[in-house]
Short mmCIF file of C-alpha atoms in Angstrom, two decimals:
data_model
loop_
_atom_site.label_atom_id
_atom_site.label_comp_id
_atom_site.label_asym_id
_atom_site.label_seq_id
_atom_site.Cartn_x
_atom_site.Cartn_y
_atom_site.Cartn_z
CA MET A 1 15.21 26.29 29.97
CA LYS A 2 15.09 30.03 29.25
CA ARG A 3 17.86 29.71 26.67
CA SER A 4 16.00 26.87 24.94
CA LEU A 5 12.80 28.91 24.80
CA LEU A 6 14.64 31.94 23.42
CA ALA A 7 16.32 29.78 20.75
CA LEU A 8 12.94 28.28 19.87
CA ALA A 9 11.38 31.73 19.53
CA PHE A 10 14.29 32.88 17.35
CA LEU A 11 13.88 29.81 15.11
CA LEU A 12 10.16 30.49 14.67
CA ILE A 13 10.84 34.13 13.78
CA CYS A 14 13.48 33.08 11.22
CA ASN A 15 11.06 30.61 9.65
CA CYS A 16 8.42 33.32 9.37
CA VAL A 17 10.91 35.66 7.65
CA TRP A 18 11.99 32.85 5.28
CA ALA A 19 8.36 32.08 4.42
CA GLU A 20 7.62 35.73 3.55
CA GLY A 21 9.80 35.32 0.44
CA TYR A 22 7.38 32.74 -0.90
CA ASP A 23 4.13 34.43 0.10
CA SER A 24 3.40 35.70 -3.39
CA LEU A 25 3.82 32.32 -5.11
CA LEU A 26 2.05 30.44 -2.31
CA THR A 27 -0.86 32.88 -2.52
CA ARG A 28 -1.13 32.22 -6.25
CA LEU A 29 -1.01 28.46 -5.66
CA ASN A 30 -3.75 28.63 -3.02
CA SER A 31 -5.84 30.71 -5.42
CA VAL A 32 -5.43 28.06 -8.13
CA ILE A 33 -6.26 25.28 -5.64
CA ASP A 34 -9.50 27.11 -4.76
CA LYS A 35 -10.45 26.85 -8.45
CA LYS A 36 -9.67 23.12 -8.79
CA LYS A 37 -13.36 22.22 -8.96
CA GLU A 38 -13.79 24.62 -11.87
CA PHE A 39 -10.84 23.09 -13.76
CA ASP A 40 -12.12 19.59 -13.04
CA GLY A 41 -15.57 20.65 -14.21
CA VAL A 42 -14.18 21.71 -17.59
CA LYS A 43 -12.47 18.33 -17.98
CA LEU A 44 -15.59 16.43 -16.91
CA ALA A 45 -17.64 18.45 -19.43
CA ARG A 46 -15.23 17.35 -22.21
CA ILE A 47 -15.55 13.76 -21.04
CA GLU A 48 -19.35 13.92 -21.01
CA LYS A 49 -19.32 15.40 -24.51
CA LEU A 50 -17.19 12.48 -25.76
CA LYS A 51 -19.48 9.95 -24.08
CA ALA A 52 -22.49 11.69 -25.58
CA THR A 53 -20.89 11.33 -29.02
CA LEU A 54 -21.02 7.55 -28.63
CA ALA A 55 -24.54 7.58 -27.18
CA ASN A 56 -26.02 9.94 -29.79
CA THR A 57 -24.45 8.15 -32.75
CA GLY A 58 -26.41 5.02 -31.94
CA ASN A 59 -24.12 2.26 -33.17
CA PRO A 60 -21.00 4.07 -34.45
CA ASP A 61 -18.58 2.28 -36.72
CA LEU A 62 -15.64 0.64 -34.99
CA ASN A 63 -13.06 3.21 -36.16
CA LEU A 64 -15.11 6.06 -34.67
CA ARG A 65 -15.57 4.07 -31.48
CA TYR A 66 -11.80 3.41 -31.30
CA ASN A 67 -10.95 7.10 -31.78
CA THR A 68 -13.53 8.17 -29.18
CA TYR A 69 -12.23 5.61 -26.69
CA LEU A 70 -8.72 6.92 -27.33
CA SER A 71 -9.86 10.50 -26.62
CA LEU A 72 -11.56 9.37 -23.42
CA TYR A 73 -8.42 7.48 -22.39
CA ASN A 74 -6.31 10.61 -22.93
CA GLU A 75 -8.71 12.62 -20.76
CA TYR A 76 -8.61 10.05 -17.95
CA LYS A 77 -4.95 8.88 -18.03
CA SER A 78 -3.75 11.46 -15.51
CA PHE A 79 -7.18 12.06 -13.96
CA ASN A 80 -8.64 8.71 -12.90
CA TYR A 81 -6.81 5.37 -13.01
CA ASP A 82 -9.86 3.07 -13.05
CA GLU A 83 -11.53 4.89 -15.95
CA ALA A 84 -8.27 5.11 -17.94
CA PHE A 85 -7.65 1.39 -17.38
CA ASN A 86 -11.21 0.67 -18.52
CA TYR A 87 -10.79 2.60 -21.79
CA ALA A 88 -7.34 1.06 -22.41
CA GLN A 89 -9.06 -2.34 -22.25
CA ARG A 90 -11.82 -1.14 -24.60
CA LEU A 91 -9.21 0.07 -27.08
CA GLN A 92 -7.77 -3.44 -27.22
CA GLN A 93 -11.22 -4.96 -27.65
CA VAL A 94 -12.08 -2.69 -30.59
CA GLY A 95 -8.63 -3.29 -32.08
CA HIS A 96 -9.33 -7.03 -32.05
CA LEU A 97 -12.79 -6.50 -33.55
CA LEU A 98 -11.20 -4.46 -36.35
CA ASN A 99 -8.50 -7.12 -36.69
CA ASP A 100 -6.02 -4.23 -36.84
CA PRO A 101 -2.60 -5.26 -35.43
CA GLN A 102 -1.40 -1.63 -35.31
CA LYS A 103 -4.33 -0.50 -33.18
CA ILE A 104 -3.94 -3.54 -30.91
CA ALA A 105 -0.24 -2.81 -30.41
CA TYR A 106 -0.88 0.90 -29.77
CA SER A 107 -3.62 0.14 -27.23
CA ARG A 108 -1.15 -2.06 -25.31
CA VAL A 109 1.26 0.87 -25.15
CA LYS A 110 -1.58 2.94 -23.67
CA LEU A 111 -2.30 0.18 -21.15
CA GLY A 112 1.39 0.13 -20.20
CA PHE A 113 1.34 3.89 -19.47
CA ILE A 114 -1.59 3.66 -17.08
CA LEU A 115 -0.12 0.61 -15.33
CA LEU A 116 3.16 2.46 -14.79
CA SER A 117 1.28 5.50 -13.47
CA SER A 118 -0.17 3.23 -10.81
CA GLY A 119 3.27 1.88 -9.86
CA MET A 120 2.64 -1.62 -11.31
CA PHE A 121 6.08 -2.29 -12.81
CA LYS A 122 5.64 -6.01 -13.54
CA GLU A 123 2.31 -5.50 -15.27
CA THR A 124 3.81 -2.61 -17.29
CA PHE A 125 6.64 -4.80 -18.56
CA ASP A 126 4.19 -7.62 -19.30
CA SER A 127 2.08 -5.27 -21.43
CA LEU A 128 5.06 -3.76 -23.28
CA LYS A 129 6.52 -7.20 -24.02
CA THR A 130 3.43 -8.02 -26.09
CA VAL A 131 3.93 -5.00 -28.37
CA ASP A 132 5.41 -5.63 -31.82
CA VAL A 133 7.14 -2.28 -32.38
CA LYS A 134 7.33 -2.86 -36.13
CA LEU A 135 3.54 -2.54 -36.31
CA LEU A 136 3.55 1.00 -34.88
CA ASN A 137 3.88 4.21 -36.84
CA ASN A 138 6.59 6.75 -35.94
CA ASP A 139 4.49 8.48 -33.25
CA GLY A 140 3.53 5.13 -31.74
CA ARG A 141 7.16 4.00 -31.69
CA LYS A 142 8.27 7.20 -30.00
CA GLU A 143 5.60 6.72 -27.37
CA TYR A 144 6.63 3.08 -26.86
CA TYR A 145 10.33 3.92 -26.52
CA PHE A 146 9.74 6.90 -24.19
CA LEU A 147 7.40 4.81 -22.01
CA SER A 148 9.97 1.99 -21.83
CA ALA A 149 12.65 4.50 -20.85
CA ARG A 150 10.46 6.03 -18.18
CA THR A 151 9.63 2.55 -16.82
CA TYR A 152 13.30 1.66 -16.37
CA TYR A 153 14.13 5.07 -14.88
CA ASP A 154 11.24 4.80 -12.40
CA LEU A 155 12.28 1.25 -11.50
CA ALA A 156 15.86 2.43 -10.96
CA ASP A 157 14.64 5.24 -8.67
CA PHE A 158 12.39 2.81 -6.82
CA ASP A 159 15.12 0.17 -6.27
CA LYS A 160 18.04 2.54 -5.49
CA ASP A 161 20.31 -0.50 -5.69
CA ASN A 162 24.03 -0.19 -6.46
CA TYR A 163 23.93 -3.20 -8.77
CA TYR A 164 20.57 -2.99 -10.54
CA THR A 165 20.05 0.78 -10.76
CA PRO A 166 22.92 1.35 -13.25
CA ILE A 167 21.60 -1.53 -15.37
CA TYR A 168 18.08 -0.04 -15.50
CA ASN A 169 19.44 3.44 -16.26
CA SER A 170 21.54 2.02 -19.10
CA ARG A 171 18.52 0.30 -20.62
CA ALA A 172 16.49 3.49 -20.28
CA GLU A 173 19.19 5.47 -22.13
CA LYS A 174 19.04 3.05 -25.06
CA TYR A 175 15.28 3.49 -25.31
CA ILE A 176 15.65 7.28 -25.15
CA ASP A 177 18.23 7.12 -27.97
CA SER A 178 15.79 5.06 -30.07
CA ALA A 179 12.95 7.52 -29.37
CA THR A 180 14.89 10.75 -29.92
CA SER A 181 16.19 9.45 -33.25
CA LEU A 182 12.57 9.73 -34.41
CA CYS A 183 12.11 13.29 -33.04
CA LYS A 184 12.92 16.69 -34.47
CA THR A 185 15.89 18.18 -32.64
CA ASN A 186 13.93 21.31 -31.70
CA SER A 187 10.87 19.44 -30.40
CA PHE A 188 9.74 19.34 -26.78
CA GLU A 189 10.22 15.57 -26.59
CA TYR A 190 13.79 15.71 -27.92
CA LEU A 191 14.92 18.49 -25.58
CA TYR A 192 13.15 17.11 -22.51
CA TYR A 193 14.27 13.51 -22.84
CA THR A 194 17.86 14.34 -23.82
CA GLY A 195 17.89 16.58 -20.75
CA LEU A 196 16.50 13.73 -18.63
CA LYS A 197 19.14 11.38 -20.02
CA ALA A 198 21.86 13.92 -19.17
CA LEU A 199 20.46 14.25 -15.64
CA LYS A 200 20.52 10.51 -15.05
CA ALA A 201 24.06 10.33 -16.46
CA GLY A 202 25.24 13.06 -14.06
CA ASN A 203 25.62 15.81 -16.70
CA ILE A 204 23.80 18.43 -14.61
CA ASP A 205 24.78 21.46 -16.75
CA LYS A 206 23.33 19.99 -19.96
CA ALA A 207 20.18 18.88 -18.16
CA ILE A 208 19.60 22.36 -16.71
CA ALA A 209 20.31 24.00 -20.11
CA ASN A 210 17.74 21.82 -21.91
CA LEU A 211 15.03 22.22 -19.30
CA ARG A 212 15.55 25.98 -18.89
CA LEU A 213 15.39 26.36 -22.69
CA LEU A 214 11.98 24.64 -22.69
CA ILE A 215 10.67 26.78 -19.83
CA ASP A 216 12.00 30.11 -21.10
CA LYS A 217 11.64 29.81 -24.89
CA TYR A 218 8.88 27.28 -25.63
CA LYS A 219 5.13 27.63 -25.38
CA LEU A 220 4.33 24.51 -23.36
CA THR A 221 1.01 22.98 -22.38
CA ASP A 222 0.21 22.97 -18.67
CA HIS A 223 1.10 19.28 -18.46
CA GLU A 224 4.41 19.73 -20.33
CA TYR A 225 5.23 22.73 -18.13
CA ALA A 226 4.49 20.77 -14.95
CA VAL A 227 6.67 17.83 -16.04
CA THR A 228 9.56 20.12 -17.04
CA THR A 229 9.53 22.28 -13.91
CA SER A 230 9.20 19.21 -11.65
CA THR A 231 12.23 17.58 -13.29
CA LEU A 232 14.25 20.80 -13.02
CA SER A 233 13.29 21.08 -9.33
CA ASP A 234 14.81 17.63 -8.74
CA ILE A 235 18.12 18.95 -10.10
CA TYR A 236 18.09 21.98 -7.78
CA ILE A 237 17.36 19.70 -4.84
CA ARG A 238 20.39 17.60 -5.81
CA ILE A 239 22.70 20.62 -6.00
CA ASN A 240 21.34 21.99 -2.70
CA GLN A 241 19.39 24.98 -4.02
CA PRO A 242 16.03 24.29 -2.31
CA GLU A 243 14.66 27.83 -2.75
CA LYS A 244 14.75 27.48 -6.55
CA ALA A 245 13.29 23.98 -6.26
CA ILE A 246 10.36 25.27 -4.19
CA ASP A 247 9.61 28.02 -6.72
CA LEU A 248 9.54 25.46 -9.54
CA LEU A 249 7.40 23.00 -7.59
CA ILE A 250 4.85 25.72 -6.82
CA MET A 251 4.65 26.51 -10.55
CA ALA A 252 4.37 22.78 -11.36
CA ALA A 253 1.60 22.28 -8.79
CA MET A 254 -0.36 25.20 -10.29
CA ALA A 255 0.03 23.73 -13.80
CA ASP A 256 -1.13 20.30 -12.54
CA ALA A 257 -4.21 21.88 -10.97
CA ARG A 258 -5.06 23.83 -14.13
CA SER A 259 -4.76 20.66 -16.27
CA SER A 260 -6.72 18.57 -13.70
CA THR A 261 -3.75 16.20 -13.34
CA LYS A 262 -4.36 14.04 -10.28
CA GLU A 263 -1.45 11.62 -10.88
CA ALA A 264 1.27 14.13 -10.01
CA ALA A 265 4.18 14.29 -7.58
CA ALA A 266 4.75 18.07 -7.51
CA MET A 267 2.38 18.76 -4.61
CA THR A 268 3.88 15.91 -2.56
CA ASN A 269 7.47 17.05 -3.17
CA LEU A 270 6.51 20.66 -2.41
CA ALA A 271 4.99 19.63 0.93
CA GLN A 272 8.15 17.69 1.81
CA LEU A 273 10.44 20.63 1.01
CA LEU A 274 8.29 23.13 2.93
CA HIS A 275 8.24 20.72 5.87
CA GLN A 276 12.04 20.46 5.79
CA HIS A 277 12.27 24.25 5.87
CA GLY A 278 9.92 24.57 8.83
CA ASP A 279 6.78 25.77 7.00
CA VAL A 280 4.60 23.14 8.67
CA LYS A 281 1.31 24.95 8.06
CA ASN A 282 1.60 25.01 4.26
CA ALA A 283 3.26 21.59 4.21
CA TYR A 284 0.25 20.10 6.02
CA ALA A 285 -2.26 21.84 3.71
CA PHE A 286 -0.45 20.67 0.56
CA ILE A 287 0.10 17.07 1.71
CA LYS A 288 -3.65 16.85 2.35
CA GLN A 289 -4.23 18.11 -1.20
CA ALA A 290 -1.79 15.46 -2.47
CA MET A 291 -3.68 12.74 -0.59
CA ASP A 292 -7.02 13.94 -1.99
CA ASP A 293 -5.59 13.78 -5.52
CA ALA A 294 -4.02 10.35 -4.95
CA VAL A 295 -7.31 8.96 -3.61
CA TYR A 296 -9.27 10.48 -6.52
CA TYR A 297 -6.82 9.10 -9.07
CA GLY A 298 -6.58 5.71 -7.41
CA ALA A 299 -2.82 5.25 -7.78
CA ARG A 300 -1.68 2.65 -5.23
CA GLN A 301 1.96 3.74 -5.19
CA ARG A 302 1.08 7.41 -4.77
CA LYS A 303 -1.36 6.70 -1.93
CA ILE A 304 1.28 4.66 -0.13
CA GLN A 305 3.91 7.38 -0.70
CA VAL A 306 1.67 10.21 0.52
CA GLY A 307 0.25 8.06 3.32
CA ALA A 308 3.78 7.52 4.66
CA ILE A 309 4.55 11.26 4.69
CA LEU A 310 1.22 12.65 5.91
CA PRO A 311 1.42 11.35 9.53
CA VAL A 312 4.96 12.76 9.85
CA ILE A 313 3.88 16.24 8.75
CA ALA A 314 0.73 16.01 10.83
CA GLY A 315 2.89 15.13 13.82
CA GLU A 316 5.09 18.13 13.08
CA ARG A 317 1.95 20.23 12.85
CA ILE A 318 1.07 19.15 16.39
CA SER A 319 4.65 19.88 17.49
CA TYR A 320 4.40 23.30 15.87
CA VAL A 321 1.28 24.05 17.87
CA GLU A 322 3.11 22.86 20.96
CA GLN A 323 6.00 25.19 20.09
CA GLN A 324 3.57 28.06 19.81
CA ARG A 325 2.27 27.17 23.24
CA GLN A 326 5.79 27.28 24.65
CA VAL A 327 6.36 30.69 23.06
CA LEU A 328 3.20 31.92 24.72
CA PHE A 329 4.49 30.65 28.05
CA LEU A 330 7.72 32.53 27.37
CA TYR A 331 5.83 35.73 26.79
CA ALA A 332 3.80 35.09 29.93
CA SER A 333 7.00 34.56 31.96
CA LEU A 334 8.51 37.81 30.69
CA LEU A 335 5.35 39.80 31.28
CA THR A 336 4.81 38.56 34.85
CA VAL A 337 7.24 41.24 36.03
CA LEU A 338 4.60 43.78 35.09
CA ALA A 339 2.28 43.19 38.02
CA ILE A 340 -0.35 45.60 36.81
CA ILE A 341 -1.23 43.54 33.72
CA VAL A 342 -0.61 40.02 35.11
CA VAL A 343 -4.32 39.21 35.27
CA VAL A 344 -4.98 40.52 31.75
CA PHE A 345 -2.24 38.38 30.27
CA ALA A 346 -3.32 35.36 32.31
CA VAL A 347 -6.78 35.56 30.74
CA ILE A 348 -5.31 35.94 27.25
CA ILE A 349 -3.02 32.95 27.72
CA TYR A 350 -5.89 30.84 29.10
CA LYS A 351 -8.02 31.63 26.05
CA GLN A 352 -5.14 30.85 23.70
CA LEU A 353 -4.51 27.54 25.43
CA ARG A 354 -8.17 26.60 25.04
CA LYS A 355 -7.95 27.34 21.31
CA ILE A 356 -4.78 25.28 21.04
CA ARG A 357 -6.38 22.33 22.84
CA ILE A 358 -9.34 22.53 20.48
CA ALA A 359 -6.93 22.69 17.54
CA ASP A 360 -5.04 19.67 18.94
CA LYS A 361 -8.27 17.74 19.24
CA VAL A 362 -9.33 18.65 15.69
CA ILE A 363 -5.94 17.62 14.29
CA LEU A 364 -5.94 14.33 16.21
CA GLU A 365 -9.48 13.57 15.06
CA SER A 366 -8.52 14.44 11.48
CA ASN A 367 -5.51 12.12 11.66
CA HIS A 368 -7.69 9.34 13.04
CA ASN A 369 -10.29 9.84 10.31
CA LEU A 370 -7.55 9.90 7.67
CA GLN A 371 -6.09 6.63 8.97
CA VAL A 372 -9.55 5.03 8.97
CA SER A 373 -10.06 6.24 5.38
CA ILE A 374 -6.66 4.86 4.34
CA ASN A 375 -7.49 1.47 5.92
CA LYS A 376 -10.85 1.40 4.13
CA LEU A 377 -9.21 2.33 0.83
CA ASN A 378 -6.59 -0.42 1.24
CA GLU A 379 -9.32 -2.96 2.02
CA ALA A 380 -11.41 -1.74 -0.94
CA ASP A 381 -8.36 -2.01 -3.21
CA LYS A 382 -7.74 -5.59 -2.08
CA ILE A 383 -11.39 -6.57 -2.59
CA LYS A 384 -11.40 -4.87 -5.98
CA GLU A 385 -8.19 -6.63 -7.08
CA GLU A 386 -9.37 -10.07 -5.94
CA TYR A 387 -12.83 -9.80 -7.48
CA ILE A 388 -11.63 -8.25 -10.73
CA GLY A 389 -9.30 -11.23 -11.17
CA TYR A 390 -12.06 -13.60 -10.11
CA TYR A 391 -14.62 -12.22 -12.53
CA PHE A 392 -12.13 -11.97 -15.42
CA ASN A 393 -11.29 -15.68 -14.95
CA LEU A 394 -14.96 -16.59 -14.61
CA ILE A 395 -15.96 -14.62 -17.69
CA ALA A 396 -13.09 -16.16 -19.65
CA GLU A 397 -14.31 -19.66 -18.69
CA TYR A 398 -17.87 -18.87 -19.76
CA ILE A 399 -16.66 -17.38 -23.04
CA ASN A 400 -14.71 -20.60 -23.71
CA LYS A 401 -17.80 -22.66 -22.91
CA LEU A 402 -19.95 -20.50 -25.19
CA ASP A 403 -17.34 -20.81 -27.93
CA LYS A 404 -17.33 -24.61 -27.65
CA PHE A 405 -21.15 -24.63 -27.60
CA LYS A 406 -21.28 -22.34 -30.66
CA ARG A 407 -18.89 -24.57 -32.60
CA SER A 408 -20.92 -27.66 -31.66
CA VAL A 409 -24.19 -26.03 -32.78
CA ASP A 410 -22.58 -24.79 -36.02
CA ASN A 411 -21.34 -28.32 -36.69
CA LYS A 412 -24.78 -29.84 -36.00
CA LEU A 413 -26.48 -27.25 -38.19
CA THR A 414 -24.03 -27.93 -40.99
CA THR A 415 -24.73 -31.67 -40.80
CA LYS A 416 -28.48 -30.98 -40.19
CA LYS A 417 -28.52 -32.97 -36.97
CA TYR A 418 -31.31 -30.96 -35.38
CA ASP A 419 -32.19 -33.57 -32.77
CA ASP A 420 -28.59 -33.50 -31.59
CA ILE A 421 -28.90 -29.74 -31.07
CA ARG A 422 -31.91 -30.25 -28.82
CA LEU A 423 -29.96 -32.88 -26.90
CA LEU A 424 -27.02 -30.50 -26.64
CA VAL A 425 -29.25 -27.74 -25.22
CA ASN A 426 -30.96 -30.12 -22.79
CA ASN A 427 -27.57 -31.20 -21.46
CA ILE A 428 -26.90 -27.69 -20.15
CA ASN A 429 -27.23 -27.97 -16.39
CA LEU A 430 -27.98 -24.47 -15.10
CA THR A 431 -28.27 -25.70 -11.52
CA LYS A 432 -24.75 -27.09 -11.67
CA GLU A 433 -23.45 -23.89 -13.29
CA ARG A 434 -25.05 -21.81 -10.53
CA GLU A 435 -23.55 -24.06 -7.85
CA GLU A 436 -20.14 -23.71 -9.48
CA LEU A 437 -20.60 -19.92 -9.55
CA PHE A 438 -21.36 -19.90 -5.82
CA ILE A 439 -18.34 -22.12 -5.08
CA ASN A 440 -16.08 -19.74 -6.99
CA PHE A 441 -17.61 -16.79 -5.12
CA ASP A 442 -17.04 -18.57 -1.80
CA LYS A 443 -13.39 -19.24 -2.61
CA ALA A 444 -12.72 -15.65 -3.65
CA PHE A 445 -14.52 -14.26 -0.60
CA LEU A 446 -12.76 -16.54 1.92
CA LYS A 447 -9.42 -15.63 0.36
CA ILE A 448 -10.08 -12.02 1.38
CA PHE A 449 -11.87 -12.83 4.67
CA PRO A 450 -10.36 -16.16 5.82
CA ASN A 451 -11.76 -15.77 9.38
CA PHE A 452 -15.28 -14.84 8.28
CA VAL A 453 -16.97 -18.12 9.32
CA HIS A 454 -15.23 -18.11 12.73
CA ASP A 455 -16.06 -14.46 13.43
CA TYR A 456 -19.62 -14.95 12.19
CA ASN A 457 -20.16 -17.93 14.52
CA ALA A 458 -18.79 -15.89 17.43
CA LEU A 459 -22.01 -13.83 17.25
CA PHE A 460 -24.12 -16.89 18.21
CA CYS A 461 -24.29 -19.36 21.05
CA GLU A 462 -23.03 -22.88 20.39
CA GLU A 463 -26.33 -24.47 19.31
CA ASN A 464 -27.08 -21.71 16.78
CA ARG A 465 -23.70 -21.65 15.10
CA VAL A 466 -23.32 -22.66 11.45
CA LYS A 467 -21.99 -26.19 10.98
CA LEU A 468 -20.81 -26.66 7.40
CA LEU A 469 -20.80 -29.98 5.58
CA PRO A 470 -17.49 -31.56 4.52
CA ASN A 471 -16.01 -29.62 1.56
CA GLN A 472 -18.68 -26.92 2.00
CA LEU A 473 -17.21 -23.38 2.08
CA LEU A 474 -20.30 -21.24 2.75
CA ASN A 475 -24.03 -21.93 3.04
CA THR A 476 -26.91 -19.60 2.20
CA ASP A 477 -26.89 -17.92 5.67
CA LEU A 478 -23.19 -17.14 5.38
CA ARG A 479 -23.45 -16.12 1.74
CA ILE A 480 -26.13 -13.50 2.47
CA PHE A 481 -23.93 -11.78 5.05
CA ALA A 482 -20.80 -12.27 2.94
CA LEU A 483 -22.50 -10.03 0.37
CA VAL A 484 -23.39 -7.58 3.15
CA ARG A 485 -19.69 -7.52 4.22
CA LEU A 486 -18.73 -6.67 0.61
CA GLY A 487 -20.95 -3.59 0.85
CA ILE A 488 -24.10 -4.96 -0.86
CA SER A 489 -26.76 -3.93 1.66
CA ASP A 490 -29.73 -3.74 -0.71
CA THR A 491 -31.99 -6.76 -0.09
CA GLU A 492 -33.27 -6.81 -3.68
CA LYS A 493 -29.72 -7.03 -5.04
CA ILE A 494 -28.88 -9.87 -2.66
CA ALA A 495 -32.06 -11.70 -3.67
CA HIS A 496 -31.20 -11.24 -7.35
CA ILE A 497 -27.63 -12.54 -6.90
CA LEU A 498 -28.67 -15.61 -4.88
CA GLU A 499 -31.77 -16.37 -7.02
CA TYR A 500 -34.21 -15.96 -4.11
CA SER A 501 -37.27 -13.79 -3.64
CA VAL A 502 -36.97 -10.58 -1.64
CA ASN A 503 -39.28 -11.97 1.05
CA THR A 504 -37.11 -15.05 1.41
CA ILE A 505 -34.02 -12.90 2.01
CA TYR A 506 -35.94 -10.79 4.57
CA ASN A 507 -37.01 -13.99 6.35
CA TYR A 508 -33.44 -15.35 6.31
CA LYS A 509 -32.09 -12.13 7.80
CA ALA A 510 -34.80 -11.91 10.46
CA ARG A 511 -34.32 -15.56 11.48
CA ILE A 512 -30.54 -15.27 11.69
CA LYS A 513 -30.56 -11.99 13.63
CA GLY A 514 -33.13 -13.42 16.02
CA LYS A 515 -30.77 -16.27 16.96
CA SER A 516 -27.72 -14.04 17.54
CA ASN A 517 -26.35 -12.90 20.90
CA ILE A 518 -26.57 -9.23 19.99
CA SER A 519 -29.35 -6.83 19.05
CA ASN A 520 -30.74 -6.79 15.52
CA ASP A 521 -29.60 -3.19 15.01
CA GLU A 522 -26.01 -4.04 15.90
CA PHE A 523 -25.76 -7.32 13.97
CA GLU A 524 -24.81 -5.92 10.54
CA HIS A 525 -22.35 -3.46 12.17
CA LYS A 526 -20.59 -6.48 13.68
CA ILE A 527 -20.54 -8.18 10.27
CA MET A 528 -18.97 -5.06 8.69
CA ALA A 529 -16.33 -5.06 11.46
CA ILE A 530 -14.96 -8.46 10.39
CA LYS A 531 -11.43 -7.79 9.16
CA ALA A 532 -9.99 -8.66 5.77
CA MET A 533 -6.71 -10.55 5.58
#
C-alpha cells in the first residue's frame, strides 16, 4: 500500500513538472477564453449592421439582398448552424427569384458546407449532386471541389473502414486535383490542400513542409491559421510528438476564439491530449468550453463527440480529486510520527477532506446537470427536426394548392367567367382545411411522443380518462396539453393556434386539471415529464 501511494505521489509530481512547460501557452489561452464574449460581440455587431442594411433599405433589389444574405451566411457558417442554414435557404430563394442559375448553384454549395459542418453526410451529398459545376465561376468551382474533397475525407475518417476508406480518400484526391488546378501555386488554398492530400496519402514530410511554410511565411487569417495548425497537430499526433501537437492545438484554439468560430475541433482535441498526459484540470475546463461552443453552434455530430468525451474526463477529474485525497493521507501517515503536531495536522486534513467532499458534490451535480441539458438538447433537436420536416411538407402542399387556385382564377379571368370565380372561392372549405391541419399536427406530435395519450390518461381515474373515437388521434383536451408539452405555455398562443378564445382555453385547462388525480400545480409538470420516443 505504501509503495502504491509513493508511486502515485511521484506520478502527480511528474505531471505537475510536465505541465509547467505549457503554463505560458495555457495562460495565454485562458486569457483569450476570458475575452470570448468580446470577440463574439464584435461578430454580432457586424451581423446586426448587415441586418440593418436590409431593414433600412426598405425593399432592396434582389441582387443587394442576395449579396447581403451571402455576407450574413459567411458570418454565421462557423458561428451558428441554424442561422447559417436559414441564410443558405434564403440564398437559394433569391437565386430562383432572380432566375440566375449561377447564383442557385453557388447557394447549393453554401448549403452543402453547412450541412457537412453539422455532420450530415447524406444531405451534403444530396445538395452537391444538384450543383451544375459548369454554371459556377472559377472561385465557385474551387469551393465546390474543395468542399467535395473535404466531404469524402471526413466520411473516410468517420467510417475508418478498410474497404471504403481508401475509396473515399481516392475520390477526395481527384477533387483536390481539380480544385488546385484552378489555384495559384503560391496561394493558401494550393499549399494547404496539397499538404492535406500528401497527409492522407502518407507523405508526412511533404505535408509538414507545406503546413509549416504557411504558418511561418504567410500572413494568415485567424480561421486559416486555426485550420492549418490543427491539421499539423494531427500529423504530430500520428508521429508520436504530442508536445508539439499540444502547442499547435493551443494556438489553434486561441485563433478559433478570436474569430468566434464555434464549429471547431481544436479545443476538443486539446482537452483529449491534456487528459492523456494527466492534466485533468485543464482538460476538464477545455472540454466544458468545447461543449459550450458545440451547443451554441448546434452541430449534432460535435455535440455527440464532445458528449462522449466529457463524462470520461469528468470521471477522471473525480479520480484526480480522490488521488489528491490519498496523497493527503500519505502525508498524514508520515507526519503521525511527529507526536507534537499530530493534532494540528489532523485538523488540516479534516478541513481538506471537507473541501474535497464539497468539490465532489459540485462536480457530481455539474455532471448531472450537464446530462440533463444534453438530454433536453437531444429531445429539442428531435422535435425541431420532425416539425421542420412537417411544416416544410405542409407549406409545400399549401403552395401547390395556391398555385392551382391561381391558375384556375387566371383561366376564369381570361375567359371572363366571373361567376365561376365566385363558385371557386365558395368551394374553399376552411373548416376542412383546419381539420386537416390538426390531423397533420396530431400525426407529427404522436410520432415524437407515441405514449402521450397513455401517459396523459394515467393522470386520471378511469371515468375521467379520454376515450378517442375510431380513427381519432387527439381531441381538443389532448391537443391543448400537446402544445404545452412542446413548450408553448402561453394561453393566448394556444388559443390562437386552436382557434379558440383565451377564456375557453382557461376553462378547458381548469376543467381538465380539476378531474385529475394530482394537484393543479403539479399537473403541467407531469405533462412536461412525458418522454419523447
